[in-house]
mmCIF file of C-alpha atoms in Angstrom:
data_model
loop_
_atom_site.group_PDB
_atom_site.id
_atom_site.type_symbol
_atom_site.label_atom_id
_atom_site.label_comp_id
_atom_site.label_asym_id
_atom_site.label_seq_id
_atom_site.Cartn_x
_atom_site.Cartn_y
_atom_site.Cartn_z
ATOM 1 C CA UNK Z 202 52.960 -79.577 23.127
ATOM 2 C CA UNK Z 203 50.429 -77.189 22.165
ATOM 3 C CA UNK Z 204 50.522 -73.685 21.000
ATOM 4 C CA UNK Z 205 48.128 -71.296 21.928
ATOM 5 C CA UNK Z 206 47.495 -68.190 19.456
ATOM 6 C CA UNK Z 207 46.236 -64.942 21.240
ATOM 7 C CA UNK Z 208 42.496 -64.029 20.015
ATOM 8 C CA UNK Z 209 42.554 -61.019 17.715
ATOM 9 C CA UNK Z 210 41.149 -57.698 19.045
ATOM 10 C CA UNK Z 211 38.126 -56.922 18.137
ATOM 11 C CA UNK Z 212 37.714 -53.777 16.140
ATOM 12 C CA UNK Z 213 35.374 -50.875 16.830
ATOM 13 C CA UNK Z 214 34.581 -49.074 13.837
ATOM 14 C CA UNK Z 215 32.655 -45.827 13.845
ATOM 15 C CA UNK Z 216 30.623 -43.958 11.194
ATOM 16 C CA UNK Z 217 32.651 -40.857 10.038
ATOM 17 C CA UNK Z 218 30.773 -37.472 11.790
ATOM 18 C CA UNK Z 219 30.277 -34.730 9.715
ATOM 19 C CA UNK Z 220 32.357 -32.475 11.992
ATOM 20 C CA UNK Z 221 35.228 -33.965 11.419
ATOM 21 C CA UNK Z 222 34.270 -33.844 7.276
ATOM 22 C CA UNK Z 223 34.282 -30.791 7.900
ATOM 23 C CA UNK Z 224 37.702 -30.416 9.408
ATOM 24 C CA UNK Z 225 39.254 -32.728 7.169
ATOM 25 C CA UNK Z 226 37.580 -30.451 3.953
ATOM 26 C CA UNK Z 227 38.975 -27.025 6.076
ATOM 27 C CA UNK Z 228 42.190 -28.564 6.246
ATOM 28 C CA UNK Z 229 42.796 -29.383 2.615
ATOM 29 C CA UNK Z 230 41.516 -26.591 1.550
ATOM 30 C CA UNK Z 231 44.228 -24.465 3.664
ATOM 31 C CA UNK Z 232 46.816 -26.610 2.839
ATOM 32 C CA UNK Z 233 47.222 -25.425 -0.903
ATOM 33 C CA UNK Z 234 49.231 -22.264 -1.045
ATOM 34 C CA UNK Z 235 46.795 -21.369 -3.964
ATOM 35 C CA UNK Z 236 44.417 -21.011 -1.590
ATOM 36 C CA UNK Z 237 46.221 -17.784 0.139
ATOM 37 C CA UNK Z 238 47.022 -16.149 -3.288
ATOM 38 C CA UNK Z 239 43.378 -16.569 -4.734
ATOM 39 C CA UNK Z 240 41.731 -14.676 -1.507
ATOM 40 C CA UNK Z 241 44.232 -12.686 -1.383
ATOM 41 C CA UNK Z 242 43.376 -11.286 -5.237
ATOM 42 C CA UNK Z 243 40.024 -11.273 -4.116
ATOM 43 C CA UNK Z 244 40.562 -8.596 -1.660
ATOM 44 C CA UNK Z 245 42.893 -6.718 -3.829
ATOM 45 C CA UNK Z 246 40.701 -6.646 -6.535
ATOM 46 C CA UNK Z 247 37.680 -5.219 -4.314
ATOM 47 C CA UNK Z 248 39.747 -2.713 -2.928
ATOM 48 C CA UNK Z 249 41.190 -1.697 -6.397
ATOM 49 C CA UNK Z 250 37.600 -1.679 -7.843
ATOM 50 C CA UNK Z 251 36.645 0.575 -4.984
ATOM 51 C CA UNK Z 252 39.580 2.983 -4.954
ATOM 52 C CA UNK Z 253 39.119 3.412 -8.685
ATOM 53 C CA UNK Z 254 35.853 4.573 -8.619
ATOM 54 C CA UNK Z 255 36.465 6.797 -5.891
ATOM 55 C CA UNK Z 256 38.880 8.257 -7.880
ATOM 56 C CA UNK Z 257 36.117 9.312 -10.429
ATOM 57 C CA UNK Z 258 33.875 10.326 -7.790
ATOM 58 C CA UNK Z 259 36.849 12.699 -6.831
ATOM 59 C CA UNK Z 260 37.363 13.889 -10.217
ATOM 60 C CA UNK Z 261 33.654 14.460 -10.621
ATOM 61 C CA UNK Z 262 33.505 16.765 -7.798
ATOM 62 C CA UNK Z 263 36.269 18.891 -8.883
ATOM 63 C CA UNK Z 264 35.073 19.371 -12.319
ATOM 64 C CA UNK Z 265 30.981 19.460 -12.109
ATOM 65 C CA UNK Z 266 30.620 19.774 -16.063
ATOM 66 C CA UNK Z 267 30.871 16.692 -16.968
ATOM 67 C CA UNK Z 268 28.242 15.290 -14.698
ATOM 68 C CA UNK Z 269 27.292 13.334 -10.739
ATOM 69 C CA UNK Z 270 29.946 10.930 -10.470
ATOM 70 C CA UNK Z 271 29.846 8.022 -7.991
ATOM 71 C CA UNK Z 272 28.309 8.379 -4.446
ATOM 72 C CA UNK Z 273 29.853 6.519 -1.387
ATOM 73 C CA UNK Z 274 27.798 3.558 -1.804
ATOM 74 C CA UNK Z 275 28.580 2.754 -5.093
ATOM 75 C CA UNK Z 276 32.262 3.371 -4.690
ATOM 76 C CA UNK Z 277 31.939 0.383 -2.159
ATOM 77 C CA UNK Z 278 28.949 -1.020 -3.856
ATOM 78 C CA UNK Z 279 31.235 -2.266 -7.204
ATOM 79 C CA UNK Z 280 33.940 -3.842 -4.963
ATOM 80 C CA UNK Z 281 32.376 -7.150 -5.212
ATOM 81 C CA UNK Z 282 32.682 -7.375 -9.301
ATOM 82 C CA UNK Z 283 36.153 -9.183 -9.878
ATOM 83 C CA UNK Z 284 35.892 -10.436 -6.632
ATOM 84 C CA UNK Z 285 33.368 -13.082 -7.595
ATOM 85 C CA UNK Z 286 35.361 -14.707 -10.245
ATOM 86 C CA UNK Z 287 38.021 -15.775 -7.756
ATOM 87 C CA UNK Z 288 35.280 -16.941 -5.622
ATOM 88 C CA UNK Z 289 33.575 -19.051 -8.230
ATOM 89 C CA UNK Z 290 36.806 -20.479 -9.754
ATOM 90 C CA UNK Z 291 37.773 -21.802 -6.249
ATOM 91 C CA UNK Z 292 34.413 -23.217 -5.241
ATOM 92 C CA UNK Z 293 35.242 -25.160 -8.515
ATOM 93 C CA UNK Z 294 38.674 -26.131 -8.204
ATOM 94 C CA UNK Z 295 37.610 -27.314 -4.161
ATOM 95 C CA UNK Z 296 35.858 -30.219 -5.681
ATOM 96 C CA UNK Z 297 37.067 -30.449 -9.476
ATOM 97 C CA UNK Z 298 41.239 -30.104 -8.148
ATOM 98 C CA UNK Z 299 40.337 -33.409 -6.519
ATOM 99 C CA UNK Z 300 39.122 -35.433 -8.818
ATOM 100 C CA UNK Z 301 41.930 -34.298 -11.587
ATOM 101 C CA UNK Z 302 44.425 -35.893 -9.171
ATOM 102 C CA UNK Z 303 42.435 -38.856 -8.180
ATOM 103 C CA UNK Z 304 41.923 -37.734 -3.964
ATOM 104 C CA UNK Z 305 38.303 -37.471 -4.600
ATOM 105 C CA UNK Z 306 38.915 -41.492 -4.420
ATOM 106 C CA UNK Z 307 40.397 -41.339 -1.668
ATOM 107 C CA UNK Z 308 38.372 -38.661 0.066
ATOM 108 C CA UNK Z 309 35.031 -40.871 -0.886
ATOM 109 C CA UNK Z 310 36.853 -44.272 0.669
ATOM 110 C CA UNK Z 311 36.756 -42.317 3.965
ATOM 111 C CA UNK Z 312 33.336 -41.170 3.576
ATOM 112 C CA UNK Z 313 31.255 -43.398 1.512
ATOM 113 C CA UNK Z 314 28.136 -41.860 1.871
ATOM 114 C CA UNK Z 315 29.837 -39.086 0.140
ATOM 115 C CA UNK Z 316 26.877 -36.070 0.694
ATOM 116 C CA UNK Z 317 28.452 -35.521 3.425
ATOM 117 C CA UNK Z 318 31.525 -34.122 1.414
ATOM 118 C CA UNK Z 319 29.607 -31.970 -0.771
ATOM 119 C CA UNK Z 320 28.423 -30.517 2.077
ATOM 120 C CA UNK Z 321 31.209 -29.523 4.211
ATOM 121 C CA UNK Z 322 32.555 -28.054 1.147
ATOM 122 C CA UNK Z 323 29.343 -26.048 0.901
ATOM 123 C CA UNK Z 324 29.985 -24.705 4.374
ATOM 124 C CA UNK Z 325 33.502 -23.980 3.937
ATOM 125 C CA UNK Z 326 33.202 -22.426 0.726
ATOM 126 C CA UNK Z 327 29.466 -19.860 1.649
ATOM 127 C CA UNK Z 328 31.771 -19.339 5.109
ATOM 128 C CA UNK Z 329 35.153 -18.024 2.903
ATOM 129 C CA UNK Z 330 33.153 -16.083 0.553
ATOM 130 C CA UNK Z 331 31.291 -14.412 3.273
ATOM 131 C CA UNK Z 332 33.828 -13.331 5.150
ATOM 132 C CA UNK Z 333 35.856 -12.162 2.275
ATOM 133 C CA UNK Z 334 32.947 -9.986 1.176
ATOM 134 C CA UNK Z 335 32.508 -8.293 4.021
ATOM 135 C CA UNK Z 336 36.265 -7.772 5.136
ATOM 136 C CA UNK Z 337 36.857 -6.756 1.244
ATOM 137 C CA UNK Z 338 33.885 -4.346 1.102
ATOM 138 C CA UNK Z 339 34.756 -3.038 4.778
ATOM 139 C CA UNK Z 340 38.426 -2.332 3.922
ATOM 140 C CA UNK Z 341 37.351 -0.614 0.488
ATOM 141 C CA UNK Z 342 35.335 1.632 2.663
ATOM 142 C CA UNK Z 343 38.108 2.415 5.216
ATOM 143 C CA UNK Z 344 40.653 3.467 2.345
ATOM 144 C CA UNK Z 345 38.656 5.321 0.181
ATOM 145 C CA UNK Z 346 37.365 7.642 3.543
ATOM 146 C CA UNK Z 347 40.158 10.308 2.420
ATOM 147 C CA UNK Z 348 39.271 10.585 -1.074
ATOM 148 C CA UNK Z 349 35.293 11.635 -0.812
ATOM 149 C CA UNK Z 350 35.648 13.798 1.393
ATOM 150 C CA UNK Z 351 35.260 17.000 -1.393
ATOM 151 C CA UNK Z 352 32.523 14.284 -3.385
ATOM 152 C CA UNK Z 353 29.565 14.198 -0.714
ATOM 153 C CA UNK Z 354 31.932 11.714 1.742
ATOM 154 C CA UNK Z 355 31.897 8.107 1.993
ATOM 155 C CA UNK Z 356 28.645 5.940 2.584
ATOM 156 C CA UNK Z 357 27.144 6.104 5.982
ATOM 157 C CA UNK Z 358 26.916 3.125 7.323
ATOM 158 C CA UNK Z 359 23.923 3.496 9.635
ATOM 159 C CA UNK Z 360 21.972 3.680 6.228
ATOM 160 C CA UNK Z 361 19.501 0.625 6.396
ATOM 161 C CA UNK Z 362 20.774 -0.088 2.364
ATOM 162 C CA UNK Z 363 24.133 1.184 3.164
ATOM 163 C CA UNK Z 364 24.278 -2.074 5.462
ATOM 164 C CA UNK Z 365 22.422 -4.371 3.050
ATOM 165 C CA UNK Z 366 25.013 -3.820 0.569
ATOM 166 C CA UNK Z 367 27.938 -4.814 3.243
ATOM 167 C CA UNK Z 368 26.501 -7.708 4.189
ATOM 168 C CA UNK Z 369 24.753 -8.490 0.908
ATOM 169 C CA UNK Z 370 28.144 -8.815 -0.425
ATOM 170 C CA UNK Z 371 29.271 -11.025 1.694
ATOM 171 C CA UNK Z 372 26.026 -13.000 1.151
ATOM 172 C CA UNK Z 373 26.478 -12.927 -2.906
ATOM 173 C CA UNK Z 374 30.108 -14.193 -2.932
ATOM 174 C CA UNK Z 375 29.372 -16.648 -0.508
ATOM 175 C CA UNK Z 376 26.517 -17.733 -3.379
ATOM 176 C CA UNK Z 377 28.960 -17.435 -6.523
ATOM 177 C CA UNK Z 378 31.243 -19.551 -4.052
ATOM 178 C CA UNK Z 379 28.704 -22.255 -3.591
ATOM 179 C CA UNK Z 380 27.721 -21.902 -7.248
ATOM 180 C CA UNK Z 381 30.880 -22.786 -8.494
ATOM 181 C CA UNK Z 382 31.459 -25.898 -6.352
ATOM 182 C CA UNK Z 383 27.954 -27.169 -7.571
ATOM 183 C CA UNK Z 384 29.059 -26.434 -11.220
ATOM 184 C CA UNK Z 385 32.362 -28.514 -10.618
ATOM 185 C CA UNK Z 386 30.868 -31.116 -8.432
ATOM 186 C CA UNK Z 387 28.688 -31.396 -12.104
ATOM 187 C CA UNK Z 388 31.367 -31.219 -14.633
ATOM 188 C CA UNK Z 389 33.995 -32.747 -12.756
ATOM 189 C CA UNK Z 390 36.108 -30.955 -15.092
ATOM 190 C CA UNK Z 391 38.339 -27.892 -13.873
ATOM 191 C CA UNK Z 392 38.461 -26.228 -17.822
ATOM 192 C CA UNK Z 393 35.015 -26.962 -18.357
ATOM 193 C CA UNK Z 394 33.297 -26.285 -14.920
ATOM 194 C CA UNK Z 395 35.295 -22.777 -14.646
ATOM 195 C CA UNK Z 396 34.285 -21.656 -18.286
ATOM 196 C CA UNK Z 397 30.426 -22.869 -17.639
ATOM 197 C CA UNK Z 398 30.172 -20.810 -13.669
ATOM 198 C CA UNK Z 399 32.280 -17.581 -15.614
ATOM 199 C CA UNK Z 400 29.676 -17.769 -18.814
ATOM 200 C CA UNK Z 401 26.838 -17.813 -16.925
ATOM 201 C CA UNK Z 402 28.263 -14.530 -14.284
ATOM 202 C CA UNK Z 403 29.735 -12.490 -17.083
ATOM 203 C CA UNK Z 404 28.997 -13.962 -20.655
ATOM 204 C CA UNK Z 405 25.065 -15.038 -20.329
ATOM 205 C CA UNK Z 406 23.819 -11.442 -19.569
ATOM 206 C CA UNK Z 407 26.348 -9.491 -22.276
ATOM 207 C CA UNK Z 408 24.537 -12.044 -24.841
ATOM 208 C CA UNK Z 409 21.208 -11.332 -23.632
ATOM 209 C CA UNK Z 410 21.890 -7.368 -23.542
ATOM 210 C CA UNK Z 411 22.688 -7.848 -26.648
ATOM 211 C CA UNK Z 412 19.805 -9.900 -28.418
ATOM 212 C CA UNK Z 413 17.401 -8.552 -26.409
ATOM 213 C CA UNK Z 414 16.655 -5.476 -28.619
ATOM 214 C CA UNK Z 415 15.386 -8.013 -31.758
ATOM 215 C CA UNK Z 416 13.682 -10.340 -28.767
ATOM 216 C CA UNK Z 417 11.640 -8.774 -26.659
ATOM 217 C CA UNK Z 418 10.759 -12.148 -24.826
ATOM 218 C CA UNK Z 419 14.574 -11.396 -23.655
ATOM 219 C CA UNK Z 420 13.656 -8.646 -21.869
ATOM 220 C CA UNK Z 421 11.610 -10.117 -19.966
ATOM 221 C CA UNK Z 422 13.970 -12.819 -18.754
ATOM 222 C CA UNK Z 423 16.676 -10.636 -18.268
ATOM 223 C CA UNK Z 424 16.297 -9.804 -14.485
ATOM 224 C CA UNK Z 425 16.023 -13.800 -14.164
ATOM 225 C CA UNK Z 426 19.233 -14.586 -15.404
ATOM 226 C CA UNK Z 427 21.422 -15.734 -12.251
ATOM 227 C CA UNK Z 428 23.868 -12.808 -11.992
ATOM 228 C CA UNK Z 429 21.748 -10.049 -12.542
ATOM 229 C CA UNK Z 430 19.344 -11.577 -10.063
ATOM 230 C CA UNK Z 431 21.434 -12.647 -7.070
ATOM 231 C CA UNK Z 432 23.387 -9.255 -8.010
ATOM 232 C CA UNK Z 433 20.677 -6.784 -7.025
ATOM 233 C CA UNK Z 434 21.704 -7.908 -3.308
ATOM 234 C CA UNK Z 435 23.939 -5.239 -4.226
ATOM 235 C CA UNK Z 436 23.782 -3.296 -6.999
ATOM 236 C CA UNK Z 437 22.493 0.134 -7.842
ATOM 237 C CA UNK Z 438 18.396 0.908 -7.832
ATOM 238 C CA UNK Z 439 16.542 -0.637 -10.632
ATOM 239 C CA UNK Z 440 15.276 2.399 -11.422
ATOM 240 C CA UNK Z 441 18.338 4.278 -12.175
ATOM 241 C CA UNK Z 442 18.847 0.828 -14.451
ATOM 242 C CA UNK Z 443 15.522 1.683 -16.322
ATOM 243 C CA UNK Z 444 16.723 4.908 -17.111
ATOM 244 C CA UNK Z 445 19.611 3.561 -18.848
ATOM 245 C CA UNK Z 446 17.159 1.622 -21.608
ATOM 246 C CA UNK Z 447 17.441 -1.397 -19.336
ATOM 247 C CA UNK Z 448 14.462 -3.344 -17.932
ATOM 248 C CA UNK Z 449 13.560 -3.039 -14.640
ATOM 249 C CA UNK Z 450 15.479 -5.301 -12.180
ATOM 250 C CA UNK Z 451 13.546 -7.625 -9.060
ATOM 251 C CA UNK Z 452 14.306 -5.938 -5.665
ATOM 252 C CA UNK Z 453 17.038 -6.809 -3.749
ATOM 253 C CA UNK Z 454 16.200 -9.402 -1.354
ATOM 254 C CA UNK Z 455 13.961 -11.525 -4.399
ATOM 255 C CA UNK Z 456 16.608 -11.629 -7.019
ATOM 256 C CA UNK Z 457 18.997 -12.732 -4.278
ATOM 257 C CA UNK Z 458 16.518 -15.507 -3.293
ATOM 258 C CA UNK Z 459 15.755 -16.474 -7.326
ATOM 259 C CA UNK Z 460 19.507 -16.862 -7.299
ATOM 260 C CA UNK Z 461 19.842 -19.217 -4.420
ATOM 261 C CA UNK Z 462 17.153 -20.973 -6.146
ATOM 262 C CA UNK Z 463 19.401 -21.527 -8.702
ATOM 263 C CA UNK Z 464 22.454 -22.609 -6.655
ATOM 264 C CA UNK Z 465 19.842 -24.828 -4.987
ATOM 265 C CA UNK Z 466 19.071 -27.044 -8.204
ATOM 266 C CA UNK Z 467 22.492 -27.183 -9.313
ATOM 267 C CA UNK Z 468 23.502 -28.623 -5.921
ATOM 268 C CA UNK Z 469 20.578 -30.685 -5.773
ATOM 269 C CA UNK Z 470 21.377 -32.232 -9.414
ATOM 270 C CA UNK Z 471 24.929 -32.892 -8.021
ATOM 271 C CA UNK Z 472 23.975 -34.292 -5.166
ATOM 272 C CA UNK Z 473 21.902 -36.964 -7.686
ATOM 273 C CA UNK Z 474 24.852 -37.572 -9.456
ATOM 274 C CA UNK Z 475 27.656 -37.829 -7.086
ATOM 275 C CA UNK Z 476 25.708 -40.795 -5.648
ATOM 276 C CA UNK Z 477 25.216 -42.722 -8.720
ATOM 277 C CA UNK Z 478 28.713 -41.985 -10.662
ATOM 278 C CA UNK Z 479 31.757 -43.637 -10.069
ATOM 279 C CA UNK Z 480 34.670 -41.707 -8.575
#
């Protein structure tokens, strides 16, 4: 008597497509409860930063001796400031959480080509940073309305530049964001990768400021450093900078695009790397 064995099914297997990458990235990233209380510092500190110099602008108007304070746009205009260190430690800890717990193993066992995981973090982190730059600078400008009204009033926001610096600060965290997911994808390291992406935004250029009275070839490079370029997106005019002893900064739109340069080669040199290293 024979026995006859059923066949087994075949299997279809199908390459991974980036949308759902993408969804799985947006997913993990919204399942840490970290997540909610690092955005939500982000806004509170641009709002802070905001109120706080429309406080001064206030105080300015009411006693004109000691000086012009703060005009509507730059109360809004400094709301980005603390912002962007929340931003840039969570585009690190997006890729650098991961592989201190050992899911980046699992996360490149699903997706073997693994580019395709440094990029959907990319888009989720530019897309986060955006929006919270523009909500954060938009509600800064809605609560400090009733405090400027005796200091000139608040910016007007059918001012070409007015609008550059809204959506310019959306732009530049959106940068820091994918700056300090490049960093960590580098590093791999959460200490490491979050002191190297906070050096470089606040440390570099204090250093620099400093030194570059004895060098004068620092002078020069100053407005190239990555922070003080993509930051003229939207900071106040170089030439009020000038006046201050300072050198004279790269317009807006250029110093924004030598600092996605930058963000460009880190991510390109992680992108070399991630291929060839082990997980």
């Amino acid at each position: 008597m024979s026995t006859q064995t059923a066949a087994p099914s075949a299997v279809t297997v199908r390459p991974v497509a980036f949308t759902r990458v993408v969804r799985s990235e947006w997913l993990k990233l919204w399942s840490l409860r970290s997540t909610y209380w690092a955005l939500g510092a982000a806004l509170l500190a641009m709002v802070l930063m905001s109120l706080l110099m429309a406080v001064a602008a206030a105080a300015s108007a009411e006693s004109p001796e000691f000086g012009p304070g703060p005009d509507g746009a730059m109360v809004i205009g400094v709301s980005y400031y603390m912002a962007q260190l929340v931003i840039a430690v969570l585009g690190v800890l997006m890729i650098s959480g991961e592989y201190s717990t050992g899911m980046i193993r699992s996360t490149f066992a699903a997706v073997p080509a693994r580019l395709p995981v440094l990029a959907a973090k990319a888009i989720i982190i530019a897309v986060v940073g955006f929006v919270i730059g523009v909500v954060g600078v938009l509600a800064s400008y809605v609560l400090t309305i009733p405090m400027l009204g005796d200091a000139g009033g608040a910016a007007d926001l059918g001012d070409p530049e007015v609008l550059r610096l809204v959506w310019g600060t959306g732009l530049y965290l959106a940068a820091v964001g994918l700056l300090g997911l490049g960093i960590g994808a580098l590093l791999r390291h959460s200490a490491g990768a979050i002191a190297t992406v906070l050096g470089l935004i606040l440390l570099l250029p204090m250093i620099v400021q400093l030194a570059m009275g004895p060098l004068e070839w620092l002078r020069d490079a100053y407005p190239y450093l990555p922070s003080v370029a993509g930051e003229r997106i939207v900071a106040v005019d170089s030439a009020a900078m000038a006046g201050m002893g300072m050198p004279e900064l790269l317009e807006p739109w250029t110093g924004f695009g030598v600092f996605i340069a930058y963000v460009a080669v880190v991510h390109l040199a992680a992108a070399l790397l991630l291929r060839r290293r082990d997980a």
